[in-house]
XYZ file of C-alpha atoms in Angstrom:
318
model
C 219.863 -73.404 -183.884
C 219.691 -69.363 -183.747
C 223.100 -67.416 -184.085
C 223.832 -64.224 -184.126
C 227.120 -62.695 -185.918
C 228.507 -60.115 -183.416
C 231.171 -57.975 -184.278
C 233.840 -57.802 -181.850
C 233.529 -54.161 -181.298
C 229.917 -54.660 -180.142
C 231.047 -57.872 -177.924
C 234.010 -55.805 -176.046
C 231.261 -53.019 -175.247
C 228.483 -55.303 -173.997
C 227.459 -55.224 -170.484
C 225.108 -56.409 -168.083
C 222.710 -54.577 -166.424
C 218.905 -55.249 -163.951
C 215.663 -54.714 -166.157
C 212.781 -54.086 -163.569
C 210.637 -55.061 -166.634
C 212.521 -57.566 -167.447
C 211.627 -59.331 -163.801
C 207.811 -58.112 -164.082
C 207.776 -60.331 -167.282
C 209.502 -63.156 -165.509
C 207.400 -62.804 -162.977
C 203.809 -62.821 -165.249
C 205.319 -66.198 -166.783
C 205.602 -67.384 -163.459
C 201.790 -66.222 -162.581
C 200.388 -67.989 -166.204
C 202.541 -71.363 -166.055
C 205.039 -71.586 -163.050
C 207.383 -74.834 -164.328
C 209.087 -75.432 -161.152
C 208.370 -75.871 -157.528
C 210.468 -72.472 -157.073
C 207.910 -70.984 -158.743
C 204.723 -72.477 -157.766
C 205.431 -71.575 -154.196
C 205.969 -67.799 -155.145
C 202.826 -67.862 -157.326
C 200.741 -69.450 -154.415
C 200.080 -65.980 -152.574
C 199.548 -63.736 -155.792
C 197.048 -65.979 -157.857
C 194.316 -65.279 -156.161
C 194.353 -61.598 -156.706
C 195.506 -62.425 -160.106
C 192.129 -64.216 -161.170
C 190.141 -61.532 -159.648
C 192.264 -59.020 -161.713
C 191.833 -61.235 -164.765
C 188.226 -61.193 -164.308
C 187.647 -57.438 -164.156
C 189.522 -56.807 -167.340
C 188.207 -59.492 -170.322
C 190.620 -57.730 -173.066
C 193.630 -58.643 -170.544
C 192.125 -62.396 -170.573
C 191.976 -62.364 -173.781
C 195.847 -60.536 -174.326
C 197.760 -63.445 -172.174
C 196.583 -66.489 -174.395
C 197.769 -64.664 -177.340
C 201.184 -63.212 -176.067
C 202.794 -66.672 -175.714
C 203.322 -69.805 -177.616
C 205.516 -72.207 -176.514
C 209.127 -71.038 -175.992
C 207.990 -67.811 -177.616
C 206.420 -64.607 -176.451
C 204.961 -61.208 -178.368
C 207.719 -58.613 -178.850
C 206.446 -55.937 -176.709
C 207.228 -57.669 -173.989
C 210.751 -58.059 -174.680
C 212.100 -54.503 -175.444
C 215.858 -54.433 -174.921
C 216.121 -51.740 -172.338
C 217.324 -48.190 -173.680
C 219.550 -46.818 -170.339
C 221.812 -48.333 -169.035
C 220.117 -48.373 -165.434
C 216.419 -48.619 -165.982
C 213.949 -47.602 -164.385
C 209.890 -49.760 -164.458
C 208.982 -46.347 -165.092
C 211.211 -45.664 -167.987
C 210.484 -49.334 -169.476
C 206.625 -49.079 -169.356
C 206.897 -45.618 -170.857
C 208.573 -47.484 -173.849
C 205.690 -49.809 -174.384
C 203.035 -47.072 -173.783
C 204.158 -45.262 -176.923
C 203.710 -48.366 -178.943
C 200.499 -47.746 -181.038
C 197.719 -50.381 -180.830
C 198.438 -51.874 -184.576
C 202.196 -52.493 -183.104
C 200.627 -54.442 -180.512
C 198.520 -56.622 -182.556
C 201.089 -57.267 -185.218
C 203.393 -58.876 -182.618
C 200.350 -61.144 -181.639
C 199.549 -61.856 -184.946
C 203.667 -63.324 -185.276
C 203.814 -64.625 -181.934
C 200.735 -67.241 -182.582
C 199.275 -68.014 -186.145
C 195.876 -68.181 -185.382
C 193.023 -65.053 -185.783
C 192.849 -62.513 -182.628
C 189.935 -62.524 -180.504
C 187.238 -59.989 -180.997
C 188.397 -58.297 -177.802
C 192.064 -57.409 -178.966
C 191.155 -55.716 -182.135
C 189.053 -52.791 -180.200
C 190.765 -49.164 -179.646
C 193.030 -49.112 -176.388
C 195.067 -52.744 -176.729
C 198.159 -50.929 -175.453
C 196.371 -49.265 -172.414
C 195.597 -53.180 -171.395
C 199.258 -54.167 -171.948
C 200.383 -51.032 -170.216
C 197.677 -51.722 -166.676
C 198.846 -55.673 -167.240
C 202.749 -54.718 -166.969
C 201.661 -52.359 -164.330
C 199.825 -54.692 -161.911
C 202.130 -57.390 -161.957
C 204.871 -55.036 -160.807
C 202.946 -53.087 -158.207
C 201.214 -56.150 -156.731
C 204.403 -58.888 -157.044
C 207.580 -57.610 -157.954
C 207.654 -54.054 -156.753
C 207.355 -55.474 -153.174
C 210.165 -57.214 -153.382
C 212.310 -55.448 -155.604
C 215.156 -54.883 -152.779
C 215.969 -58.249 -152.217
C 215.482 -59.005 -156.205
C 217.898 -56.482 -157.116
C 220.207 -57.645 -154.528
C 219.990 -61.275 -156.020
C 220.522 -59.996 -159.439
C 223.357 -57.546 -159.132
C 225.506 -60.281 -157.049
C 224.824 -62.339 -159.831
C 226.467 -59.443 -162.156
C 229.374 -59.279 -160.021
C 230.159 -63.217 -160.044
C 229.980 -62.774 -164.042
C 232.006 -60.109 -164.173
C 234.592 -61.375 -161.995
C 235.060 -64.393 -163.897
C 235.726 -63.220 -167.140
C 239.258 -61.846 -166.168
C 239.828 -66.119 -165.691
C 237.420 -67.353 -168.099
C 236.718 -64.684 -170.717
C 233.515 -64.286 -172.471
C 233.609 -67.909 -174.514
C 233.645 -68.996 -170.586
C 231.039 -66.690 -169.258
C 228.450 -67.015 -171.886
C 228.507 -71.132 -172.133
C 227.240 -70.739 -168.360
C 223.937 -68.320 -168.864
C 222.131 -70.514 -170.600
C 221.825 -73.985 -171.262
C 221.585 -73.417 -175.331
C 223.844 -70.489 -175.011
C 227.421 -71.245 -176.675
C 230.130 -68.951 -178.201
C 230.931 -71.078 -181.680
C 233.869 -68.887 -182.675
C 234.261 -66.855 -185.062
C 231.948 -64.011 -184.511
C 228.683 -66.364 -183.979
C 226.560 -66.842 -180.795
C 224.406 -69.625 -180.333
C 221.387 -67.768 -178.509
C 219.107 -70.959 -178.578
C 218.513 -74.067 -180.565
C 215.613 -72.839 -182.377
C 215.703 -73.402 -185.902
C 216.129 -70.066 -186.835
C 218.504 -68.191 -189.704
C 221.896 -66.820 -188.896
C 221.492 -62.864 -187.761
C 223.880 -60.242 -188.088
C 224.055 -57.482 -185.495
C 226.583 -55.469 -187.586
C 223.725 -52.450 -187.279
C 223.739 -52.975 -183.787
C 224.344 -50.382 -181.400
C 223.880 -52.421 -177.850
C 224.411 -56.085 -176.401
C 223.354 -56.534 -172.837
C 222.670 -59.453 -170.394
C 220.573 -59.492 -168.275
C 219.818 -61.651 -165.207
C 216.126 -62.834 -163.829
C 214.174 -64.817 -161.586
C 213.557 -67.619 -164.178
C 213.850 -71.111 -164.992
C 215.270 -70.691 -168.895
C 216.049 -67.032 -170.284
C 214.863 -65.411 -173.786
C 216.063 -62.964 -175.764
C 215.342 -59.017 -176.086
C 215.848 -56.680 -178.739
C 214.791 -53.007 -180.422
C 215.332 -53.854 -184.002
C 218.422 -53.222 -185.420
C 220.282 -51.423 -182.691
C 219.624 -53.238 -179.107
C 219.873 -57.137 -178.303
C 220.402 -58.679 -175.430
C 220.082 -61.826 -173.742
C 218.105 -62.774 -170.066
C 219.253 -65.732 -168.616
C 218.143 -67.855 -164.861
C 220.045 -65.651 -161.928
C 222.065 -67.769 -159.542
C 220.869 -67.470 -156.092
C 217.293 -67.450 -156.962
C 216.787 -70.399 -154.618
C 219.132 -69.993 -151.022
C 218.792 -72.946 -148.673
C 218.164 -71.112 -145.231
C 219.888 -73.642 -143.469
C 223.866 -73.054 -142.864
C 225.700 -75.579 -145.758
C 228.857 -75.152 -143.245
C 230.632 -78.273 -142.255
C 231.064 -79.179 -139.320
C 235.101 -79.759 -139.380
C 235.070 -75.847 -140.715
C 233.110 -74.830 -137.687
C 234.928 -75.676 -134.998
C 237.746 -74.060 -136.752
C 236.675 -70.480 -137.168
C 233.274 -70.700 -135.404
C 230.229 -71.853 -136.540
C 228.745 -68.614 -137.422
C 232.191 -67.199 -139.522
C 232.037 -70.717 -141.443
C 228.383 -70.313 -141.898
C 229.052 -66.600 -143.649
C 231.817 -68.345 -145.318
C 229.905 -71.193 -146.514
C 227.597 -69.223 -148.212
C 229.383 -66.650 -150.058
C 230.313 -69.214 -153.175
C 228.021 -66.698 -155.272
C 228.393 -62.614 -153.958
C 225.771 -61.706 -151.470
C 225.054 -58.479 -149.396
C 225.983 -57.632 -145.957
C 222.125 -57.228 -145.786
C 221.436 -60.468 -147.636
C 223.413 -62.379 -145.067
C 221.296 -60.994 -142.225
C 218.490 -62.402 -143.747
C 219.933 -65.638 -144.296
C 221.779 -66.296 -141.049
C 219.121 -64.601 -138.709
C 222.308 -62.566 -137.114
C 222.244 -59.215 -136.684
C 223.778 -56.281 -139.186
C 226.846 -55.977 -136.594
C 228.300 -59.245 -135.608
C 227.658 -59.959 -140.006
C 229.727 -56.881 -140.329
C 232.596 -58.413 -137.529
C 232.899 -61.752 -139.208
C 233.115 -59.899 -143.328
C 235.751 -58.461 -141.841
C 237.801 -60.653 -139.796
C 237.228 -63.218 -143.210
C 238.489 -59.944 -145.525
C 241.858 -59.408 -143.114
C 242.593 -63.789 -143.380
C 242.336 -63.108 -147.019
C 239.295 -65.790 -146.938
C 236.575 -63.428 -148.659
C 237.099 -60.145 -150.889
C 234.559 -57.984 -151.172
C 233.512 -55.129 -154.303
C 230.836 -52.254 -154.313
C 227.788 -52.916 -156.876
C 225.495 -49.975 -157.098
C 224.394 -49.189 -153.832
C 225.444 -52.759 -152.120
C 228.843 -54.004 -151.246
C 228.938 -57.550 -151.896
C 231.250 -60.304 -150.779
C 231.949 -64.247 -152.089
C 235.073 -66.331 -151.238
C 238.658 -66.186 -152.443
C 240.269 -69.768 -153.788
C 241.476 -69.455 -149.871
C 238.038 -69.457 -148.682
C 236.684 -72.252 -150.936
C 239.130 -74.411 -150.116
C 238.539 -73.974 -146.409
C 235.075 -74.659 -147.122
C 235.674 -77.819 -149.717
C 237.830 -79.740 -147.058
C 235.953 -78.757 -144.319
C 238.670 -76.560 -142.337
């Protein structure tokens, strides 16, 4: 297994934080070799201009084959974000100042076999760059709102429970090979790696994506960080209310209730419950006053998810 020795200094300063690059990389894995239905059914509308990209650009056909290997992908596209609020701008600007030779040597240790004859020519980073760039414009970019809204209420929910559960808690529930082993070490994966220290490093971030099974990011020696599958990346439209809880407090209150066991949007619950922005609004807060839902501001959003109150109204059903 990996682990990395993290000095408790670095662990009490870590953070987590939304990557827009982070979710256009997700979201190219997703276009090459979706792995669950979740996925397939996102990729369904986007493939077609995908192959037609792929076709105009033979060094970019060439580039994907080579940037992955199986639960592995080429370093420059897993650059541990440098602010603490990126930008895709500020990201892709990162990898354009990689030189070519930077590119190929993290093909070269990604997969052991030769490069093809079209990734050794002048301008590899200009492909990665336009790659990076099309899959955000044409898939992500779009719908980056409701993304970021499903990613930052997943921040909040993390946050919140380490005042109960502390970090040991937190990080055995990003990732399925993710474990805190005591003592300073992290088990990132169960790759067969050496022990790493990251006593030279300056940063150690999480950071939350549309994705079935998370990797890891870094800027060696001084940024690491970890992505790992968002909650909420799949929302059943219909209302998981029951029915005892209904007739309680209303069918539309326990449906708002009902669905608020991770943090969502006022916004987010509009689109879920087809109800509009006002009579969402009425039922956060007549929930907030009965001390059934508390609410906190993330960025731009206010999100809300239940107190113990509210899951136990919803768990027995009123």
């Amino acid at each position: 297994m990996s682990v990395w020795q993290v000095p408790s200094d670095l662990l009490a300063g870590s953070r987590f934080t939304v990557s827009p690059m982070v979710e256009t990389v997700a979201a190219l894995k997703a276009l090459i070799n979706p792995r669950t239905p979740w996925q397939r059914a996102w990729r369904q509308p986007h493939v077609d201009a995908f192959q037609r990209m792929l076709a105009a650009r033979p060094v970019v056909r060439a580039l994907l084959p080579a940037s992955f290997y199986p639960r592995w992908m080429a370093d420059f596209l897993t650059i541990a974000p440098a602010l603490p609020d990126p930008t895709f701008a500020s990201e892709l600007a990162t990898v354009a100042a990689l030189p070519d030779e930077r590119i190929r040597a993290d093909l070269r240790a990604t997969r052991p076999e030769p490069l093809a004859a079209e990734l050794l020519a002048d301008g590899l980073t200009g492909e990665v760059v336009e790659l990076l760039r099309w899959v955000w414009t044409h898939t992500v970019e779009p719908e980056w709102p409701e993304r970021e809204r499903r990613l930052r209420a997943d921040i909040v929910a993390r946050t919140a429970a380490l005042s109960t559960r502390g970090w040991a808690g937190v990080l055995a529930d990003l990732n399925r090979d993710m474990r805190w082993l005591g003592e300073g070490r992290l088990q990132i994966n169960d790759y067969p790696d050496p022990a790493l220290s990251l006593h030279r490093a300056e940063q150690l971030i999480f950071l939350p994506a549309h994705c079935p099974r998370g990797w890891v990011v870094w800027d060696l020696p001084t940024r690491f960080g970890m992505v790992y599958p968002a909650r909420g990346i799949l929302v059943d439209p219909t209302s998981p209310a029951p029915d005892g809880l209904a007739r309680l407090i209303g069918a539309n209150r326990a449906d708002i209730l009902a669905r608020l066991e991770s943090p969502l949007s006022t916004s987010h619950l509009v689109a879920l419950t087809g109800l509009s922005l006002g009579t969402v609004s009425d039922h956060l807060r007549v929930l907030l006053d009965a001390g059934a839902v508390d609410k906190r501001r993330s960025g731009r959003e206010v999100l809300y998810w239940r107190t113990p109150l509210g899951a136990a109204l919803v768990a027995t059903g009123g």
